[in-house]
Amino acid sequence: MRRYSVLLHLALLPSLLTTASVPSAWAQWRVNGAPLCTAASTQAYPRIISDGAGGAIVTWLDLREVVAEDIYAQHVLASGAADPAWPADGRAICTAPNEQSNPEIASDGSGGAIVTWQDIRAAGNYNIYAQRVLASGAVDPAWPADGRALCTALGDQAFPQIVSDGSGGAIVTWLDVRAGAPNYDIYAQHVLASGVVDPAWPLDGRALCTATNSQELPRIARDGAGGAIVVWADYRSGSEYDIYAQHVLSSGAVDPAWPTDGRAVCTASLLQISPALVADGTGGAIVTWHDFRGGVDSDIYAQHVLASGSVDPGWPANGRAVCTATNHQRLPQIVADGTGGAIVAWQDSRGVGFDIYAQHIKASGAVDPVWPVDGRGLCTATNNQVLVQIVADGSGGVIGAWQDLRNGTNYDVFAQHVLGSGAVDPMWPVDGAALCGAANDQDAPVVAADGAGGVVVAWYDFRAESSDIYVSRAYASGAVAGVPGSPTATGLRLAAPYPDPVRGETVRIALDLPSRTSVSAQIFDSMGRRVRSLPPEGELPAGHRTLEWDGRNDLHRRVPPGIYFIEVRAGGFTAGRRVVLLD
């Protein structure tokens, strides 16, 4: 059964009629995702940013040359088509000798991107490089071929993280074991839009923390003034990991108001790891992590560090408990709520297997009382849902995407929308919209906002055995982009179903055709499975028609209560509506 292709979020608005004016050739999104790169061998570990125009730029690790890992990128348009100005199967960002891996990406603010990665071209140690790709799909000719070296100090530099500097360049942080250092430290560097390493910053990077023992898993956020805040897991105590943060100014200096080697965000007993952070909009950041202070099970905590370098005194010492439900809560992700607080999402094993939950923390440090204690379940389907990634919806909520084992055999990709109110969006399917259920595994989805309340999602996909890069789009309505076809239709007028919601009655949908044309109408359930074809089908004259659905499938059996989608195709155009069947 194919997934539904009700593409338009306009169809779910409360207006009585929809009209449209874009031909079906416009859209290139496909059921189960559109291929972005299917080059030979393996493409994996995508990262994504919005292009600011409804599409996205995706970068990934690429083994098409077999002998070494390289870095590639591609631009997917809002239509779902790969940008024809970019090379098929992606622009080569770096094909230097030996291995390039762990790419990360940030916007350049002009429709292009800056990509950073760890690079062993010198055949001995990892260093940190970056490259800029323009909106045109060309590698910026002002930057060196195969990338600008940000750090080539002796020893390893690895696992970079990147954030835009707000002026076309970027700040990159990484783990660093340079010559003579027995453990990882945290460094950062600034590369200008011109491709030049900022001469105000030290050669090979600014040391943010060189405390004893290891500092690991850095994450970075803009400070809003050309600098950045970096957070990491820190083993300086010698007995357990804690959470620390540091502020580097746009000048390349470590903020003198912050403690040397970083502000302690949490030093509670036992283990705190996997930090993530988001800017608070006033020069500070909200940090989240998973925390073993309760004993054998991990929980989710958060803390607010102010621009001054102090921990917010309005928040509890060592962090606000976001979720302390039974069993493990792990790998939190965080986005701003637009009002100084944040929404945190994580994978949660309070039930059988891992599920996806989220919680809202207000700027005051309080857990939002209108959200459920210990978080809202975004997906509690059978088997495991893991590796959630989230973006803000622009209205105080978030959309998350994850890899999902509900079918019991292979991972698929699903997404869900939770409103700022803490409710799961009723327009979206329970337990999430299916973006891809193709054969074999689809892994590690990443998300970017589409600017219209929806998301573009990329993942690496094993439907062809070796992995490729695929993308899909979920609209604000919860509809998932499907087969080529327009989300709107010229002259096709489709009224809202009546009654809606419906209990035991026939649903009627008024349809106006501007000219004689071929027409088909189908009903899909919330999982995208076709349940009914509606008469009449075939070529119909211009004029008014009424479609009717009695709530039964093609076998004339009554379908269960839930959300259903009505898709009408007429003359190469597509329009759709939603209807709710009650028990």
XYZ file of C-alpha atoms in Angstrom:
583
model
C 0.000 0.000 0.000
C 1.365 3.401 -0.878
C 1.485 6.340 1.495
C -0.927 9.192 0.995
C 0.039 12.092 -1.237
C -2.171 14.818 0.173
C 0.456 17.484 -0.225
C -1.241 20.708 0.671
C -1.457 22.098 4.100
C -3.972 24.600 2.717
C -6.401 21.702 2.438
C -6.506 21.446 6.206
C -7.395 25.075 6.831
C -10.961 25.884 7.909
C -11.897 27.721 4.719
C -14.847 26.299 2.792
C -13.112 26.058 -0.577
C -9.561 25.730 -1.830
C -8.324 27.046 -5.115
C -4.906 26.572 -6.594
C -2.727 27.682 -9.441
C 0.461 25.611 -9.695
C 0.874 22.741 -12.211
C 1.644 19.222 -11.010
C 5.109 19.228 -12.596
C 6.180 21.656 -9.855
C 6.622 19.088 -7.108
C 9.263 16.358 -7.035
C 8.748 14.948 -3.543
C 8.124 11.208 -3.599
C 6.467 8.601 -1.443
C 9.151 7.161 0.891
C 11.469 10.069 0.157
C 13.243 11.618 -2.798
C 16.789 10.410 -3.579
C 19.311 13.188 -3.017
C 22.417 11.089 -3.668
C 22.537 7.514 -4.978
C 26.174 7.473 -6.065
C 28.174 4.234 -5.899
C 29.064 2.689 -2.561
C 28.106 4.354 0.731
C 26.767 7.777 1.666
C 26.014 8.232 5.361
C 25.630 10.528 8.389
C 23.846 13.500 6.806
C 23.637 16.932 8.382
C 21.131 19.573 7.269
C 20.348 23.295 7.359
C 17.463 25.291 5.964
C 18.163 27.234 2.760
C 15.763 29.988 3.886
C 13.420 29.313 0.958
C 11.604 26.115 1.930
C 14.393 23.753 0.920
C 17.606 22.622 2.569
C 21.312 21.995 2.101
C 22.492 18.551 3.173
C 26.081 17.388 3.687
C 27.299 13.849 4.291
C 30.239 11.439 4.422
C 30.752 9.819 1.006
C 32.601 6.652 -0.027
C 31.923 6.715 -3.765
C 35.679 6.635 -4.388
C 35.849 3.501 -2.179
C 39.462 4.031 -1.061
C 38.731 7.033 1.154
C 35.893 8.944 2.789
C 35.127 12.359 1.298
C 32.646 15.149 2.049
C 29.796 16.052 -0.329
C 26.749 18.327 -0.188
C 23.541 18.847 -2.144
C 20.720 21.401 -2.280
C 17.116 20.222 -2.278
C 14.592 22.844 -3.406
C 11.237 23.484 -1.746
C 9.718 21.463 -4.599
C 11.648 18.366 -3.584
C 13.870 18.512 -6.660
C 17.641 18.484 -6.355
C 18.841 21.932 -7.403
C 19.752 21.607 -11.122
C 22.521 24.192 -10.644
C 24.314 21.723 -8.348
C 26.009 18.559 -9.681
C 23.955 15.363 -9.773
C 24.653 13.336 -6.610
C 26.136 16.356 -4.900
C 28.955 18.882 -4.887
C 32.336 17.584 -3.758
C 33.295 19.671 -0.724
C 36.538 17.829 -0.053
C 38.173 14.900 -1.878
C 41.658 15.258 -0.379
C 43.688 12.067 0.190
C 42.835 9.721 3.035
C 39.808 10.160 5.284
C 37.494 13.097 5.833
C 34.637 12.396 8.263
C 32.118 13.750 10.776
C 30.850 16.685 8.681
C 28.810 19.439 10.315
C 27.102 22.379 8.615
C 26.024 25.973 9.258
C 24.330 28.579 7.100
C 26.435 31.316 5.522
C 23.413 33.646 5.656
C 23.323 34.002 1.865
C 21.682 30.757 0.776
C 24.888 28.747 0.953
C 26.665 26.923 3.756
C 29.931 26.369 5.577
C 30.834 22.733 6.209
C 33.449 21.553 8.693
C 34.933 18.079 9.257
C 37.831 16.132 10.757
C 40.537 15.389 8.206
C 43.440 12.938 8.139
C 44.899 13.988 4.776
C 48.304 14.305 6.431
C 48.170 10.539 7.186
C 48.909 10.559 10.864
C 46.566 12.749 12.857
C 43.130 14.277 12.489
C 42.934 18.026 11.889
C 39.996 20.398 11.447
C 39.043 21.843 8.049
C 36.134 23.847 6.640
C 34.784 24.786 3.215
C 32.145 27.148 1.892
C 29.632 26.167 -0.779
C 27.712 29.004 -2.402
C 23.997 29.098 -3.106
C 24.904 28.558 -6.762
C 26.334 25.143 -5.907
C 29.916 26.233 -6.557
C 32.618 25.900 -3.950
C 33.627 29.448 -3.025
C 36.696 30.194 -5.203
C 38.057 32.472 -2.475
C 38.489 29.445 -0.219
C 41.278 26.872 -0.783
C 40.461 23.764 -2.795
C 39.542 20.941 -0.403
C 38.999 23.377 2.427
C 40.565 25.865 4.789
C 42.674 24.395 7.603
C 41.307 25.668 10.915
C 43.682 23.646 13.060
C 46.671 21.493 12.058
C 48.335 21.260 15.466
C 50.228 18.063 16.260
C 48.041 15.344 17.717
C 44.373 14.744 16.987
C 41.618 17.297 16.583
C 38.223 15.660 16.085
C 34.427 15.832 16.253
C 33.934 19.454 15.198
C 30.751 21.408 15.841
C 29.864 24.603 13.958
C 27.680 27.670 14.282
C 27.250 30.730 12.086
C 28.951 33.914 13.248
C 26.116 36.040 11.845
C 28.417 37.685 9.281
C 28.857 34.955 6.667
C 31.568 33.069 8.523
C 31.478 30.476 11.295
C 32.877 29.480 14.663
C 33.980 25.851 15.007
C 34.761 23.972 18.210
C 36.323 20.512 18.601
C 38.053 17.963 20.850
C 41.812 18.463 20.885
C 44.718 16.256 21.945
C 47.612 18.335 20.695
C 51.222 17.375 21.282
C 52.041 16.859 24.939
C 48.426 16.795 26.130
C 47.454 13.453 27.682
C 43.690 14.075 27.405
C 41.119 15.858 25.245
C 40.682 19.595 25.681
C 38.208 22.008 24.056
C 39.340 24.492 21.399
C 37.588 26.796 18.929
C 38.424 28.793 15.794
C 36.759 31.496 13.696
C 36.763 31.389 9.911
C 35.622 34.508 8.060
C 33.241 34.570 5.095
C 36.303 35.295 2.927
C 37.777 31.910 3.811
C 40.505 33.460 5.958
C 41.015 32.274 9.519
C 40.334 35.262 11.744
C 43.773 36.803 12.432
C 42.535 38.058 15.815
C 42.183 34.460 16.987
C 45.218 32.310 17.899
C 46.763 30.112 15.216
C 45.297 26.602 15.567
C 42.485 27.844 17.768
C 41.540 29.389 21.079
C 41.761 27.082 24.110
C 38.379 27.144 25.861
C 39.244 24.507 28.445
C 42.525 22.733 29.235
C 41.570 21.485 32.698
C 42.983 18.180 33.947
C 41.671 14.935 32.510
C 39.355 14.884 29.501
C 36.711 17.248 28.235
C 34.425 15.669 25.624
C 31.280 15.997 23.491
C 31.342 19.766 22.825
C 28.230 21.502 21.504
C 28.002 25.127 20.365
C 25.468 27.961 20.114
C 25.655 31.562 18.910
C 25.814 34.280 21.556
C 24.085 36.816 19.296
C 27.117 39.100 19.218
C 29.517 37.265 16.899
C 30.846 34.889 19.540
C 29.660 31.552 20.857
C 28.882 29.514 23.957
C 30.307 25.989 24.076
C 29.204 23.246 26.464
C 30.826 19.855 27.086
C 31.053 16.823 29.391
C 34.035 17.249 31.736
C 36.065 14.656 33.665
C 38.274 17.078 35.596
C 37.060 15.616 38.907
C 38.739 12.327 37.989
C 35.761 10.291 39.174
C 32.722 11.322 37.104
C 31.682 13.498 34.180
C 30.089 16.882 34.884
C 28.727 19.592 32.581
C 30.734 22.780 31.926
C 30.370 25.738 29.544
C 32.531 28.581 28.247
C 31.961 31.788 26.306
C 34.305 32.880 23.517
C 33.910 36.456 22.292
C 33.917 37.560 18.665
C 37.406 38.968 19.333
C 38.692 35.441 19.945
C 39.191 36.086 23.652
C 37.596 33.892 26.285
C 35.063 36.043 28.127
C 36.916 37.312 31.234
C 33.630 37.374 33.171
C 33.453 33.584 32.906
C 35.703 31.305 35.015
C 38.932 30.024 33.501
C 38.312 26.577 32.000
C 34.571 27.102 32.067
C 31.504 27.585 34.228
C 30.305 24.501 36.103
C 26.730 23.988 34.903
C 26.184 20.766 36.836
C 28.478 18.921 39.259
C 25.872 16.654 40.835
C 26.879 13.158 41.954
C 27.603 10.408 39.467
C 27.506 10.913 35.695
C 26.227 13.801 33.529
C 26.792 13.391 29.764
C 25.425 14.100 26.252
C 24.945 17.862 26.654
C 23.041 20.025 24.183
C 22.310 23.740 24.304
C 20.347 26.550 22.733
C 20.846 30.324 22.907
C 18.477 32.078 25.309
C 18.245 35.213 23.137
C 19.996 37.430 25.677
C 23.602 36.241 25.383
C 23.300 33.146 27.546
C 22.144 29.600 26.900
C 19.914 26.839 28.202
C 21.781 23.555 28.517
C 20.320 20.050 28.775
C 21.920 16.645 29.381
C 21.148 13.146 30.601
C 21.980 12.574 34.234
C 22.662 9.530 36.436
C 22.436 11.279 39.827
C 19.425 9.101 40.667
C 21.443 5.891 40.476
C 21.291 3.262 37.752
C 18.793 5.038 35.484
C 19.462 8.237 33.545
C 17.132 11.252 33.666
C 16.910 14.549 31.785
C 17.988 17.820 33.407
C 18.469 21.406 32.203
C 20.175 24.562 33.436
C 20.344 28.204 32.398
C 23.708 29.947 32.210
C 23.510 33.722 31.895
C 25.521 35.966 29.584
C 27.393 37.119 32.690
C 28.795 33.612 33.136
C 26.695 32.928 36.216
C 24.226 30.093 36.536
C 20.720 31.568 36.723
C 19.873 31.845 40.451
C 16.200 31.355 39.620
C 16.907 27.790 38.484
C 17.750 24.959 40.926
C 21.427 24.327 41.672
C 22.735 21.575 39.384
C 19.755 21.894 37.105
C 16.003 21.591 36.739
C 14.687 18.015 36.511
C 12.953 17.821 33.131
C 12.079 14.136 33.361
C 12.743 11.601 36.131
C 10.401 8.848 34.933
C 11.343 5.212 35.479
C 14.118 3.595 33.444
C 16.336 5.542 31.050
C 15.840 8.919 29.378
C 18.719 9.666 27.011
C 20.227 11.853 24.283
C 18.260 15.074 24.783
C 17.852 17.652 22.027
C 16.810 21.255 22.649
C 15.341 24.247 20.788
C 14.262 27.704 21.912
C 10.565 28.344 22.541
C 10.787 31.969 21.365
C 10.069 33.434 24.815
C 13.334 32.733 26.647
C 12.589 29.120 27.506
C 13.154 25.887 25.628
C 11.620 22.585 24.565
C 13.642 19.434 25.174
C 13.017 16.087 23.450
C 14.620 12.709 24.163
C 14.333 8.924 23.768
C 12.627 7.339 26.754
C 12.424 3.724 27.983
C 9.754 4.142 30.676
C 7.590 1.743 28.652
C 8.620 -1.270 26.575
C 11.501 -0.185 24.375
C 12.375 3.444 23.674
C 9.716 6.053 22.869
C 9.935 9.781 22.073
C 8.992 12.381 24.692
C 9.306 16.169 25.034
C 8.959 18.797 27.766
C 8.761 22.587 27.957
C 10.965 24.570 30.344
C 9.917 28.169 30.883
C 12.382 31.051 31.060
C 11.803 31.130 34.819
C 13.246 27.636 35.136
C 9.880 26.071 35.884
C 8.578 23.075 33.984
C 5.506 24.270 32.100
C 2.542 23.138 34.253
C 0.242 22.716 31.237
C 2.521 19.981 29.887
C 2.342 16.500 31.468
C 4.698 15.719 34.344
C 7.751 13.926 32.898
C 6.911 15.040 29.390
C 4.500 14.662 26.499
C 4.717 11.402 24.555
C 5.252 12.242 20.895
C 5.393 8.590 19.936
C 4.756 5.511 22.068
C 4.344 3.020 19.226
C 5.573 -0.553 19.650
C 9.293 -1.377 19.596
C 12.001 1.296 19.550
C 11.870 4.938 18.482
C 15.323 6.524 18.820
C 17.662 9.353 17.797
C 15.082 12.139 17.749
C 16.038 15.486 16.209
C 13.864 18.598 16.646
C 13.348 22.075 15.205
C 11.130 24.935 16.329
C 7.813 25.301 14.476
C 7.895 29.108 14.743
C 4.824 29.141 17.010
C 6.195 27.912 20.335
C 6.139 24.195 19.521
C 8.494 21.744 17.836
C 8.546 19.144 15.098
C 10.672 16.087 15.725
C 11.835 13.257 13.467
C 13.301 9.913 14.508
C 14.140 6.411 13.299
C 11.363 3.989 14.153
C 11.231 0.188 14.526
C 7.457 -0.153 14.949
C 7.257 -2.557 11.997
C 9.449 -4.962 13.956
C 12.038 -5.623 11.264
C 13.629 -2.418 9.945
C 13.952 1.205 10.980
C 11.718 3.726 9.190
C 11.466 7.521 9.513
C 8.574 9.215 11.308
C 7.853 12.775 12.464
C 5.497 14.447 14.939
C 4.402 17.956 15.908
C 3.850 19.052 19.494
C 2.182 22.431 19.997
C 3.330 25.113 22.401
C 0.360 24.135 24.559
C 1.918 20.720 25.156
C -0.689 18.917 23.072
C 0.283 16.729 20.155
C -1.055 18.431 17.027
C -4.436 16.763 16.325
C -3.915 17.270 12.580
C -0.932 14.924 12.700
C -1.330 11.127 12.921
C -1.173 9.539 16.366
C 2.402 8.334 16.968
C 3.690 10.366 14.035
C 3.529 10.810 10.284
C 5.358 8.184 8.221
C 8.001 9.874 6.055
C 9.611 6.682 4.830
C 8.793 2.990 5.160
C 10.916 1.691 2.293
C 12.673 -1.681 2.409
C 15.584 -2.184 4.805
C 16.744 0.473 7.279
C 16.438 4.238 7.183
C 18.775 5.713 9.788
C 19.708 8.882 11.672
C 17.209 11.439 10.328
C 18.088 15.131 10.598
C 15.625 18.014 10.333
C 15.487 21.605 9.091
C 12.564 24.012 9.299
C 10.879 24.754 5.957
C 9.872 28.276 7.041
C 6.168 27.461 6.760
C 5.642 25.478 9.947
C 6.849 22.177 8.506
C 10.177 20.403 8.073
C 12.561 18.950 5.533
C 14.046 15.675 6.777
C 17.133 13.856 5.457
C 18.468 10.410 6.357
C 20.744 7.675 5.076
C 18.832 4.855 3.473
C 19.618 1.159 2.880
C 16.797 0.309 0.460
C 19.469 -0.399 -2.172
C 21.695 -2.304 0.322
C 24.567 0.227 0.359
C 23.314 3.441 1.881
C 22.201 6.561 -0.011
C 20.895 9.975 1.041
C 17.139 10.607 0.869
C 14.906 13.539 1.817
C 11.233 14.134 2.514
C 9.027 16.981 3.658
C 6.272 17.126 6.260
C 3.937 20.094 6.000
C 2.550 22.091 8.927
C -0.725 20.206 8.445
C 0.892 16.834 9.084
C 0.593 15.867 5.424
C 3.717 14.214 4.033
C 4.987 15.059 0.570
C 4.255 12.197 -1.791
C 4.443 11.334 -5.469
C 5.189 14.039 -8.058
C 2.166 16.298 -8.170
C 1.127 19.723 -7.075
C 0.002 20.560 -3.571
C -2.571 22.782 -5.261
C -4.685 22.694 -8.391
C -5.600 25.300 -10.985
C -9.338 25.866 -11.020
C -10.053 22.739 -8.947
C -12.373 23.704 -6.104
C -12.777 21.224 -3.290
C -15.101 22.035 -0.404
C -14.526 20.987 3.172
C -16.107 17.624 4.018
C -19.521 17.778 5.644
C -20.227 16.770 8.317
C -16.800 16.859 9.971
C -16.263 15.255 12.398
C -18.704 12.508 11.443
C -20.282 9.637 13.383
C -22.163 7.002 11.400
C -23.183 9.313 8.548
C -22.134 9.685 4.940
C -19.455 12.316 4.350
C -20.071 14.626 1.370
C -17.391 16.630 -0.420
C -18.392 19.225 -3.009
C -16.207 19.398 -6.122
C -16.252 22.007 -8.896
C -14.543 21.255 -12.225
C -13.775 24.179 -14.559
C -13.663 21.935 -17.640
C -14.158 18.364 -18.775
C -11.328 16.300 -17.310
C -10.309 12.939 -15.891
C -11.066 12.648 -12.164
C -10.140 10.194 -9.417
C -10.754 10.382 -5.667
C -9.279 8.206 -2.934
C -9.322 7.933 0.852
C -6.121 7.355 2.847
C -5.730 6.594 6.539
C -3.324 8.367 8.884
C -0.553 5.916 7.989
C -0.884 6.803 4.321
C -2.599 3.538 3.319
C -5.311 3.742 0.664
C -8.586 2.436 2.064
C -11.143 3.418 -0.593
C -11.545 4.668 -4.168
C -14.628 6.857 -4.543
C -16.968 6.929 -7.520
C -17.404 8.454 -9.963
C -14.063 7.889 -11.709
C -12.978 8.637 -15.251
C -13.643 11.654 -17.448
C -16.313 14.030 -16.147
C -17.858 17.176 -17.660
C -17.351 20.634 -16.201
C -19.572 21.622 -13.305
C -20.499 20.747 -9.749
C -20.178 17.214 -8.371
C -20.592 15.759 -4.890
C -18.358 12.944 -3.699
C -19.716 10.676 -0.979
C -17.970 8.343 1.473
C -19.866 6.041 3.802
C -16.900 5.364 6.103
C -16.203 1.962 4.576
C -13.174 0.535 2.792
C -13.000 -1.113 -0.619
C -14.240 -4.354 0.970
C -17.298 -2.462 2.287
C -16.162 -2.900 5.883
C -16.416 0.053 8.245
C -13.012 1.600 8.949
C -11.935 2.370 12.527
C -12.269 5.872 14.013
C -9.462 8.283 13.240
C -8.155 10.898 10.832
C -8.584 10.231 7.107
C -7.460 12.123 4.038
C -9.448 12.661 0.852
C -7.299 13.119 -2.249
C -8.823 14.323 -5.529
C -6.924 14.366 -8.823
C -8.287 16.207 -11.817
C -6.447 16.858 -15.059
C -3.010 16.366 -13.586
C -3.692 18.441 -10.456
C -4.148 17.328 -6.865
C -6.112 18.707 -3.915
C -7.031 17.221 -0.571
C -9.073 17.495 2.599
C -9.054 15.924 6.032
C -12.028 14.347 7.807
C -12.328 12.889 11.325
C -14.389 9.744 11.881
C -15.711 9.295 15.409
C -16.505 6.019 17.124
